[in-house]
Tab-separated table of C-alpha atoms and ligand atoms in Angstrom:
chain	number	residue	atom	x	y	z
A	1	UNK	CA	-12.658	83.177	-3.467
A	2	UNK	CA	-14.964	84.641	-5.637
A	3	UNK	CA	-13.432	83.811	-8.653
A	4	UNK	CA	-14.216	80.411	-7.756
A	5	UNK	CA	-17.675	80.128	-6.348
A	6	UNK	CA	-19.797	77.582	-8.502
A	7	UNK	CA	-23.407	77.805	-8.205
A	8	UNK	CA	-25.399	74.658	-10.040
A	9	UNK	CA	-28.096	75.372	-11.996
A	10	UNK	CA	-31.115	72.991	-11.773
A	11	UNK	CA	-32.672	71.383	-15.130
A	12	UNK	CA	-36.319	71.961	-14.486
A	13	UNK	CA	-35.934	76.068	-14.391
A	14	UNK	CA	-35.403	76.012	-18.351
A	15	UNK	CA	-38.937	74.067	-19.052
A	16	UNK	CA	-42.719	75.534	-19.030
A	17	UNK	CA	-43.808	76.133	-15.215
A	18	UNK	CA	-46.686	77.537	-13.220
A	19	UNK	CA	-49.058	77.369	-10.060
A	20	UNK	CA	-51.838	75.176	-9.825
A	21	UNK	CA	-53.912	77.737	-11.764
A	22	UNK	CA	-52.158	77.885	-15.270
A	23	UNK	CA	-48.816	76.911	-16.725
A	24	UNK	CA	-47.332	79.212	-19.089
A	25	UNK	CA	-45.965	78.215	-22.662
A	26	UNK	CA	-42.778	80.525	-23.507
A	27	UNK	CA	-41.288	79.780	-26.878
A	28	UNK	CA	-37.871	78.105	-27.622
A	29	UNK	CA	-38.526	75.948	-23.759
A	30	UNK	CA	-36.524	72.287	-24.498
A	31	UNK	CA	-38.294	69.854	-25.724
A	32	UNK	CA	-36.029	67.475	-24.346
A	33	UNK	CA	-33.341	67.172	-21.233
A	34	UNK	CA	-30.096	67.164	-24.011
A	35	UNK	CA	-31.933	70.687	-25.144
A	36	UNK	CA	-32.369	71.368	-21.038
A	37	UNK	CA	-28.597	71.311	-20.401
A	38	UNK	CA	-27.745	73.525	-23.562
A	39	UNK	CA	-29.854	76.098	-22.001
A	40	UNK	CA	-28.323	75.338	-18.685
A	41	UNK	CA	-24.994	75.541	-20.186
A	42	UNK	CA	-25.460	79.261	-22.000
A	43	UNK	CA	-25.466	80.387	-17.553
A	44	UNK	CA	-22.584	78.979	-17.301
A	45	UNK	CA	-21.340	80.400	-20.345
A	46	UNK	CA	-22.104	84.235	-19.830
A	47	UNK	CA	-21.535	83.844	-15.768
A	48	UNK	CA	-18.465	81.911	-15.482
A	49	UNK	CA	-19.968	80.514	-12.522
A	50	UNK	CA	-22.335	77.725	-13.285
A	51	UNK	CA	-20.266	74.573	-14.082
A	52	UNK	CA	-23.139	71.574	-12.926
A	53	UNK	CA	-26.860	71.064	-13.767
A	54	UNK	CA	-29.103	69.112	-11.537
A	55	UNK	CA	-31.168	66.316	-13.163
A	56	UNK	CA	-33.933	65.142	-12.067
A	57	UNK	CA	-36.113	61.479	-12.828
A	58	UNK	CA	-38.093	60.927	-14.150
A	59	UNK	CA	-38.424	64.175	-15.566
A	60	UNK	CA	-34.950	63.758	-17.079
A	61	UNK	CA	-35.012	59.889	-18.239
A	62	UNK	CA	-33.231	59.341	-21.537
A	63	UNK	CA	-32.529	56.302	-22.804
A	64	UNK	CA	-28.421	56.139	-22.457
A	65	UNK	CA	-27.488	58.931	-19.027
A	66	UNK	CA	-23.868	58.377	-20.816
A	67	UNK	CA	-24.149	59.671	-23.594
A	68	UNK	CA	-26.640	63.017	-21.690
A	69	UNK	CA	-23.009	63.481	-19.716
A	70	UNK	CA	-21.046	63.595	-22.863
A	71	UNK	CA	-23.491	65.883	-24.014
A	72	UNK	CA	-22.875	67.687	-20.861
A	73	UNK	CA	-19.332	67.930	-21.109
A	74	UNK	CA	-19.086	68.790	-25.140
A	75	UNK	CA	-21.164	71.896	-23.650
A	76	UNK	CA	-18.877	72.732	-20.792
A	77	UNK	CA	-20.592	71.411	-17.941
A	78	UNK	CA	-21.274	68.871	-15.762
A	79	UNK	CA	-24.040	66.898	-14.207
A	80	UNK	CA	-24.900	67.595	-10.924
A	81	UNK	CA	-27.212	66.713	-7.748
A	82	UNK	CA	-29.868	63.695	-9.231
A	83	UNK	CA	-32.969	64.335	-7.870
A	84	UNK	CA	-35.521	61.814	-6.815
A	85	UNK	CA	-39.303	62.038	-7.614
A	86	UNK	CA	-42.154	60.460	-5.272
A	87	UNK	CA	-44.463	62.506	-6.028
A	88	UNK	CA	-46.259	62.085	-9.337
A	89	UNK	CA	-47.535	58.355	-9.138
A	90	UNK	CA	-50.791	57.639	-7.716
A	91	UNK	CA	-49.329	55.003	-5.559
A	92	UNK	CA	-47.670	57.996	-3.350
A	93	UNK	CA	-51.408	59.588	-2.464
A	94	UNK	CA	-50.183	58.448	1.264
A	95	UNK	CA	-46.571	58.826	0.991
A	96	UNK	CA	-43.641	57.357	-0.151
A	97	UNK	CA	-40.803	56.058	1.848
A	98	UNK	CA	-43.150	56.231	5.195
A	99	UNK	CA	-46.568	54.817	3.217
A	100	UNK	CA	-48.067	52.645	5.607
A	101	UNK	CA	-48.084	49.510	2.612
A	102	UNK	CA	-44.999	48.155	2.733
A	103	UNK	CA	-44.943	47.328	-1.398
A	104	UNK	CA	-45.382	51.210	-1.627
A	105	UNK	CA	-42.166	51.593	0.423
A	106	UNK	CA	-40.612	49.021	-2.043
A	107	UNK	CA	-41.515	50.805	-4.550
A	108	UNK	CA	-40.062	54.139	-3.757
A	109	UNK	CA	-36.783	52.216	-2.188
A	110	UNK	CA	-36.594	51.013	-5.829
A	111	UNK	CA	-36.471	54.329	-7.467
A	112	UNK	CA	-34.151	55.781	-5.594
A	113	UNK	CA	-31.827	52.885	-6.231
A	114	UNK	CA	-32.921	53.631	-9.799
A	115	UNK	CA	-31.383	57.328	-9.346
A	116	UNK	CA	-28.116	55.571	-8.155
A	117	UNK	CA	-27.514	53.837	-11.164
A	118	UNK	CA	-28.180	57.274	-12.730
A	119	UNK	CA	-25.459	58.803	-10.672
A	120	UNK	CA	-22.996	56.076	-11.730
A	121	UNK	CA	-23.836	56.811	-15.202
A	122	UNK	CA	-23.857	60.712	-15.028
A	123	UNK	CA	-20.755	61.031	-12.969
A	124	UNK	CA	-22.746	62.287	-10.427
A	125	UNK	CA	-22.214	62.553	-6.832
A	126	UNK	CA	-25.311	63.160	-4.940
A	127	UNK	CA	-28.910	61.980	-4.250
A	128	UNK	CA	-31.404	64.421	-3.189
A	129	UNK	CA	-33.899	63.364	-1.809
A	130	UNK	CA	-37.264	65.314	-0.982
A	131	UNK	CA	-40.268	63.688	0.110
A	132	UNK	CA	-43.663	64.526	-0.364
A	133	UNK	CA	-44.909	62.536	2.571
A	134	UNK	CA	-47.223	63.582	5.360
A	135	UNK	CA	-50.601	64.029	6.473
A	136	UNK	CA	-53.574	66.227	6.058
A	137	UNK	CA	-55.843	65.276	9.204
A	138	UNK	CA	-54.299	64.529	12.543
A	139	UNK	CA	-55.088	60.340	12.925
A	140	UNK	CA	-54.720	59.766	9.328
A	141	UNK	CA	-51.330	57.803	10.416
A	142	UNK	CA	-49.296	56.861	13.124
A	143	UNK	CA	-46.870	59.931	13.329
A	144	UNK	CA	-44.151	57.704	14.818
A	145	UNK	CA	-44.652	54.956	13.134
A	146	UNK	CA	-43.804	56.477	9.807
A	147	UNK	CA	-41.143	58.148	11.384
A	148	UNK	CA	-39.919	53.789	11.527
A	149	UNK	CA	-40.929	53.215	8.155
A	150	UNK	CA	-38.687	56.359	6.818
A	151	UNK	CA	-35.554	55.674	9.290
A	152	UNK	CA	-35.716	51.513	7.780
A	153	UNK	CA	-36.828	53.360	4.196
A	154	UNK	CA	-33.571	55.539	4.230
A	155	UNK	CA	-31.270	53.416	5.785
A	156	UNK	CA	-31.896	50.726	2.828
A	157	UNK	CA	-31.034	53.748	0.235
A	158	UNK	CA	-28.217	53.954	1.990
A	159	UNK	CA	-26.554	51.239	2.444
A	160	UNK	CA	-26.693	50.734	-1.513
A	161	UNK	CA	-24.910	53.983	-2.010
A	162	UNK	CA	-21.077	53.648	-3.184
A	163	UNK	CA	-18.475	55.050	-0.777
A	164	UNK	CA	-18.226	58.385	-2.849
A	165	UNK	CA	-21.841	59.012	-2.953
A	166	UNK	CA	-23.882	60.977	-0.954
A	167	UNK	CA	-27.111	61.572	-0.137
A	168	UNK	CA	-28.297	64.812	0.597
A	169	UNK	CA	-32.045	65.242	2.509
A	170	UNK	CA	-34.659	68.111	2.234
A	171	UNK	CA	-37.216	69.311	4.570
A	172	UNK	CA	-40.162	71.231	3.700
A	173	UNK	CA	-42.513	72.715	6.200
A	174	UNK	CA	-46.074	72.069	4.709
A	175	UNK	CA	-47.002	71.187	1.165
A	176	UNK	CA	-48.392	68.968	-0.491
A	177	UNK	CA	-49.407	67.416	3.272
A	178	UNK	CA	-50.621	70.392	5.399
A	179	UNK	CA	-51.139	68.858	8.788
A	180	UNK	CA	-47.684	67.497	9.113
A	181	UNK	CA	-45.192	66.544	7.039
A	182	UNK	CA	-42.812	63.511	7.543
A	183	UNK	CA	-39.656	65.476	7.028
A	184	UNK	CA	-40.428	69.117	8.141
A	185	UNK	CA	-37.209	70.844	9.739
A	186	UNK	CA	-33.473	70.550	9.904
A	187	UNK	CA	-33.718	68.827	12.904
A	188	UNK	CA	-35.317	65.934	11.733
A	189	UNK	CA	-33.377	66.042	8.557
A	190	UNK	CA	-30.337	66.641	10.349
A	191	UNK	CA	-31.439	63.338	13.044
A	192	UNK	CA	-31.934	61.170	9.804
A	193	UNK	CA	-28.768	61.913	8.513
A	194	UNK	CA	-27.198	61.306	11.867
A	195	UNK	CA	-28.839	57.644	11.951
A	196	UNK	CA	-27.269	57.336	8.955
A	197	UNK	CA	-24.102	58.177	8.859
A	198	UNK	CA	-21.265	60.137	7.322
A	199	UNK	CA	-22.476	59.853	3.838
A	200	UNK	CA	-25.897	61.958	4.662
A	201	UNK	CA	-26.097	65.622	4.777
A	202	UNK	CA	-29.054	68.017	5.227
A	203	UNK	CA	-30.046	70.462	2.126
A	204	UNK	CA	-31.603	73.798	2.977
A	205	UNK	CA	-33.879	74.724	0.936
A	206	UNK	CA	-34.360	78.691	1.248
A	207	UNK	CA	-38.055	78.886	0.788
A	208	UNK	CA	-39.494	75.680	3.008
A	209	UNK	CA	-39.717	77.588	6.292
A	210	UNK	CA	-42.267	79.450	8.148
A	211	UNK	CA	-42.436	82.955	7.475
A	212	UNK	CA	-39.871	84.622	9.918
A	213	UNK	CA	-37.798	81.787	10.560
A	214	UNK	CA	-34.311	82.964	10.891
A	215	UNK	CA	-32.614	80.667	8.553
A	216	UNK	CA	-29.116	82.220	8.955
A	217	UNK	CA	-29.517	80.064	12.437
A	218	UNK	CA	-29.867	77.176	11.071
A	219	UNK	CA	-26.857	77.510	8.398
A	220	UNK	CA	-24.821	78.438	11.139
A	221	UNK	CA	-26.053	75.508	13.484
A	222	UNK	CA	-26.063	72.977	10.707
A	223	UNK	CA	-22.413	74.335	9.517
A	224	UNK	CA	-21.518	73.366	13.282
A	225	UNK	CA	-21.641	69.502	13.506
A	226	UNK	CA	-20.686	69.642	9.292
A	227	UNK	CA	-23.672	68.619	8.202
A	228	UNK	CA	-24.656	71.508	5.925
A	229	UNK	CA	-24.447	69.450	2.425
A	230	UNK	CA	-26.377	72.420	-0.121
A	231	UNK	CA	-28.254	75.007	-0.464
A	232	UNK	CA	-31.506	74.750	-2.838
A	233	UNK	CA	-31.765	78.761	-2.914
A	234	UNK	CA	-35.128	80.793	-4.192
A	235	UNK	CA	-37.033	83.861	-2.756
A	236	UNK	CA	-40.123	83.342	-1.136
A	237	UNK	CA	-42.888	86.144	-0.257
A	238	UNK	CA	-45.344	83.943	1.299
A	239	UNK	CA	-45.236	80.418	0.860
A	240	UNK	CA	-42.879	78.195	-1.116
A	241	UNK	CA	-42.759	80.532	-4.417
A	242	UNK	CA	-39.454	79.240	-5.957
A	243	UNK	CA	-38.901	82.503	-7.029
A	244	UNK	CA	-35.538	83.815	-8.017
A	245	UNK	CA	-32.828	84.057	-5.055
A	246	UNK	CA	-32.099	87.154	-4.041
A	247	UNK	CA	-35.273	89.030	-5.079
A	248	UNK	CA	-37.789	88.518	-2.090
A	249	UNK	CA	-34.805	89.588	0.708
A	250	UNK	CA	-31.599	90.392	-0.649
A	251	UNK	CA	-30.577	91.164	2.731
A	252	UNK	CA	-31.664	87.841	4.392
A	253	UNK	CA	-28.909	86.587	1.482
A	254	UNK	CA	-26.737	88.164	2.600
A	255	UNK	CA	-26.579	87.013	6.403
A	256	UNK	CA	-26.712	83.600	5.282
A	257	UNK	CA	-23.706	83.480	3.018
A	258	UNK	CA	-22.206	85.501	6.032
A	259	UNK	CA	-22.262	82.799	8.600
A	260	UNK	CA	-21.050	80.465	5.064
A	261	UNK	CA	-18.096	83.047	5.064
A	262	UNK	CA	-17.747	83.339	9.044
A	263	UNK	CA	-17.292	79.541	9.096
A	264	UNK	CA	-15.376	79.234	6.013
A	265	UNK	CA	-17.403	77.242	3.976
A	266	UNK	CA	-17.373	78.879	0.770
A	267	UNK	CA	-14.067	76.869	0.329
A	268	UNK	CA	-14.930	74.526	-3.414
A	269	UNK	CA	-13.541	71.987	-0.592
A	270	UNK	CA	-15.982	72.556	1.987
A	271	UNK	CA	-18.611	70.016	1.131
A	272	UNK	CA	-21.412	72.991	0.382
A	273	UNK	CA	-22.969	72.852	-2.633
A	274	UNK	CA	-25.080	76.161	-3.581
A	275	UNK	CA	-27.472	75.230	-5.899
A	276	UNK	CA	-30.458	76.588	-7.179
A	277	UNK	CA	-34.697	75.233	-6.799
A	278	UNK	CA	-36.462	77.715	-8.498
A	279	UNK	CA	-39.397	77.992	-11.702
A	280	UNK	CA	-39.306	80.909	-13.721
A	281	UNK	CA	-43.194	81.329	-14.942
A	282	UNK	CA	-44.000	84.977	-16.406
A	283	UNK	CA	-39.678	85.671	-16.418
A	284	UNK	CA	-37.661	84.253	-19.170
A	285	UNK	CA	-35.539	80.979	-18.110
A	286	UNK	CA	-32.250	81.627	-19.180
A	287	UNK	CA	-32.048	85.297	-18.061
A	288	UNK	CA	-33.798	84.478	-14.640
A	289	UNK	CA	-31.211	82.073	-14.270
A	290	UNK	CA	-28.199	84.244	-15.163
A	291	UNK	CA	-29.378	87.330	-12.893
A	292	UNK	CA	-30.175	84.354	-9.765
A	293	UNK	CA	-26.422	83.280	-9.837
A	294	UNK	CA	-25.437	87.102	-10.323
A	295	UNK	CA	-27.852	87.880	-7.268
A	296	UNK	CA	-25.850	84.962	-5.039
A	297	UNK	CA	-22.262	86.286	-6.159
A	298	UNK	CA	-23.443	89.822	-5.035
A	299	UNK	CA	-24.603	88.410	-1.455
A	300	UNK	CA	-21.111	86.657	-1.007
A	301	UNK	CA	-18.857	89.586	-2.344
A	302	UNK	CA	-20.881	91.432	0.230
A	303	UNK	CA	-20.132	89.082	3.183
A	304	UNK	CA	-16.570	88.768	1.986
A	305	UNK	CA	-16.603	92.515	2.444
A	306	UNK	CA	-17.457	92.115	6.198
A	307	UNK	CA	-14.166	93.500	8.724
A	308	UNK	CA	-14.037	89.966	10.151
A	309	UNK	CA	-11.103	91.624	12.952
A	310	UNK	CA	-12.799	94.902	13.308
A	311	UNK	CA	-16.613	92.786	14.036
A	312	UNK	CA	-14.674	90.516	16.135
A	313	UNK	CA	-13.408	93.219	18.424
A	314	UNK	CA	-16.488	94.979	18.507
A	315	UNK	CA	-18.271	91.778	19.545
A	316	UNK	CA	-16.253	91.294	22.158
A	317	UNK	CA	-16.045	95.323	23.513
A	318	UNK	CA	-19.634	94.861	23.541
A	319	UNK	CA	-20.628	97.452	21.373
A	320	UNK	CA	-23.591	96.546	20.027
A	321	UNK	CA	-24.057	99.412	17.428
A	322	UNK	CA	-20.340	98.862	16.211
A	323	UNK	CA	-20.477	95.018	15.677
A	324	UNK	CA	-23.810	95.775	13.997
A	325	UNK	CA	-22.294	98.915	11.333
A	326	UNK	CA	-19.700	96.330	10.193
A	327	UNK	CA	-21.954	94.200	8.828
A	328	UNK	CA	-24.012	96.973	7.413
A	329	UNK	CA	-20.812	98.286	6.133
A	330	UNK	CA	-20.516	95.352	3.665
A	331	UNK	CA	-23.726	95.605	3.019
A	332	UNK	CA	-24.454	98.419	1.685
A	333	UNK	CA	-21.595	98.316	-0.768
A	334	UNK	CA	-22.411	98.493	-4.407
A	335	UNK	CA	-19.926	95.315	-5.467
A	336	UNK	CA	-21.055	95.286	-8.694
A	337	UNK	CA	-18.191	97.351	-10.013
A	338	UNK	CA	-16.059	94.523	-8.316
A	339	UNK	CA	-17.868	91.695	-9.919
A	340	UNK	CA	-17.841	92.917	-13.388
A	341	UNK	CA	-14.126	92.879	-12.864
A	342	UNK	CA	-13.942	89.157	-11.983
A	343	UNK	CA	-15.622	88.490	-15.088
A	344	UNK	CA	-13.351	90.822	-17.266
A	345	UNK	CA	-10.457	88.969	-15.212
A	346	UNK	CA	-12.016	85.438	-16.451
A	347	UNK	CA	-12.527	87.057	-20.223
A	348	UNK	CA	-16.055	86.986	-19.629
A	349	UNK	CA	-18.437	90.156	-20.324
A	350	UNK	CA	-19.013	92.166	-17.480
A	351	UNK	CA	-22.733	92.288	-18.176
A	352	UNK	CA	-23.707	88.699	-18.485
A	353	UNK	CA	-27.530	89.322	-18.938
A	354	UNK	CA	-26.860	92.087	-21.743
A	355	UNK	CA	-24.154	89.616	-23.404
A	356	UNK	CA	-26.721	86.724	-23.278
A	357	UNK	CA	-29.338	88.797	-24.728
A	358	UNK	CA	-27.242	90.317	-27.818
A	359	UNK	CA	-26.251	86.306	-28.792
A	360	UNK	CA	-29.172	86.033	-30.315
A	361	UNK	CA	-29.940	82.542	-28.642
A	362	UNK	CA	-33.146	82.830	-27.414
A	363	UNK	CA	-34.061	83.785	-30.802
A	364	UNK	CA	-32.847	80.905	-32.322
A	365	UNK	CA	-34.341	78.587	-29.713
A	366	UNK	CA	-37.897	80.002	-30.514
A	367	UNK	CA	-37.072	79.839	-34.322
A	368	UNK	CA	-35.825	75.881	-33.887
A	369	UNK	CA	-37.746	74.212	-30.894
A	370	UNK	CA	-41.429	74.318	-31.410
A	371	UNK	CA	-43.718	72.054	-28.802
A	372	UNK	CA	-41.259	72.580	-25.704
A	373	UNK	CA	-42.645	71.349	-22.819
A	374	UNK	CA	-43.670	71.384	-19.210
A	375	UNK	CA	-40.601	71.313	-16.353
A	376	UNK	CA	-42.050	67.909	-15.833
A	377	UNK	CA	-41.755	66.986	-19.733
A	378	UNK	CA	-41.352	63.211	-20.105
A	379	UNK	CA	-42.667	62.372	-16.590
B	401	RM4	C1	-39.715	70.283	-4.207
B	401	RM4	C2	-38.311	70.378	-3.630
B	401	RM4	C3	-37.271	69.706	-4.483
B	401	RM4	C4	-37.489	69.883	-5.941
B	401	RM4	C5	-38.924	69.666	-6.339
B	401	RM4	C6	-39.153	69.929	-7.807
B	401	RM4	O1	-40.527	71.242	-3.645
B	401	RM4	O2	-37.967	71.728	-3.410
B	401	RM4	O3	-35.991	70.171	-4.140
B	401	RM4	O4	-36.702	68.916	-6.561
B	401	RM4	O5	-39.758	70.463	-5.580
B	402	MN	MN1	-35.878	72.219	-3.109
């Protein structure tokens, strides 16, 4: 099981990033998406574990997406989720796919079509789709009626999608709109995708809920009626920091690739795909990367660990204190030891961040690339 986990790894972590105060220039960044899934495909190469990048467009527009997935493949990987972007025009100041102008809505309709063409092209299988959309002042729109314009919005998208795509749709709890947001919780993700139909699927992303929110709930609740379609995992301290998974709350991790385990849905079969949404601003990329898919391994070794039989009958004894020591049991255990071996097992190094660093890669990157740019490069 572990042996075969695949996490994807997400373009836009290997380019320049920051807040809204400063972005940060680190040397050897790609100047372009072909140099974006080279550095995407050294994780893959040290962690065994990283087979698929997510693209995203415009940031990642080249001129022929063929050739980018031969490119891909020559390097060992594959091209993932293709993200959507509504949120970088000046058209989209009042949303997107609920704007109240119904050219705007054509608009963004458009583009994701555009990102289903890049699918066909890439060999891709999924459309994710996040929406800035919202409000900031309570009137500003008719709440319901955009909830119209998005159900119309999406089911357009959809019916344009071939029968082995999917489309996979993200909520976020405030940001960029602070009042409300058109999409803001699994449950009206997970009612979209139900209006839909089969082909939709709701992706968590780990930092877009309140503070508190007990998100191994709604893994477990959306793993129920199988509409769980991926994770976007990063750590969040306060707000929606996209930094790396496992860092904020290692434990919180942990309990949510339990209920993945407890419902066996870390099967390659199961229709879960574990990626990762995160920006790496003051941490090197390609190291950041490699210790965020080491840091999701580690949670799932962990809940693989977990006396399934022995919690089961202390679940059902009652015994509060019993149910509760199995899963610290697993837990606490240091399964690093058992990790390296998977790697020796694979003929990988056991220490994928020190074998990374001694290749001498991100020297040559700073050496060769000079002017890399923003995450956003090209958009
Ligand atoms: C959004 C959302 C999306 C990601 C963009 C860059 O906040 O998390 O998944 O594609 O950011
Ligand atoms: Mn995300």
């Amino acid at each position: 099981m572990l042996a075969e986990q695949t996490i994807e790894v997400p373009s836009w972590a290997y380019g320049n990033s920051g807040t809204r105060f400063k972005v940060f220039s680190q040397s050897g960044v790609p100047r372009d998406p072909y140099e974006k899934i080279a550095d995407a495909a050294q994780v893959h190469r040290y962690t065994g574990a990283a087979p698929r990048v997510s693209l995203h467009i415009p940031w990642d527009r080249v001129g022929d997406f063929a050739d980018l997935r031969r490119h891909a493949e020559d390097l060992g990987v594959a091209i993932g989720v293709i993200n959507s972007n509504v949120f970088q025009d000046d058209d989209y100041m009042l949303g997107s796919l609920c704007h109240p102008d119904p050219a705007v809505r054509r608009k963004a309709v458009a583009h994701h079509l555009e990102c289903l063409d890049v699918m066909r092209a890439t060999g891709s299988g999924a459309l994710k789709i996040w929406l800035p959309d919202g409000l900031n002042y309570p009137g500003q729109d008719d709440l319901r009626a955009r909830q119209e314009r998005l159900a119309d919005a999406l089911a357009q998208i959809y019916a344009a999608l071939d029968p082995d795509q999917r489309i996979l749709l993200e909520y976020k709890l405030f940001e960029p709109a602070f009042y409300a947001m058109d999409i803001p919780d699994w449950g009206t993700a997970l009612l979209h995708c139900m209006a839909l139909g089969e082909q939709a699927d709701v992706v968590l992303d780990t930092g877009h809920h309140a503070p508190g929110t007990n998100i191994e709930f709604i893994v477990a609740q959306l793993l129920r009626v199988g509409r769980l379609g991926a994770f976007d995992f990063n750590s969040r301290f306060y707000a929606d920091d996209d930094l790396m998974v496992g860092a904020a709350d290692p434990f919180q991790l942990f309990r949510i690739m339990n209920e993945i385990v407890a419902a066996d849905a870390l099967r390659p079969g199961s229709g879960v795909n574990f990626m990762l949404d995160q920006c790496h601003n003051i941490e090197p990329k390609i190291p950041a990367q490699i210790r965020s898919v080491m840091n999701v391994q580690e949670a799932t070794a962990k809940a693989l660990l977990v006396d399934r039989a022995a919690l089961h009958d202390a679940q059902q004894a009652g015994d509060v204190l019993g149910a509760h020591g199995v899963l610290m049991d697993a837990y606490s255990t240091d399964v690093r030891p058992l990790l390296a071996q998977v790697r020796l097992d694979k003929g990988l190094d056991p220490d994928p961040v020190a074998a990374f660093a001694a290749s001498g890669y991100a020297r040559r990157a700073a050496a060769e690339r000079v002017g890399g740019g923003q995450a956003g490069w090209g958009a």
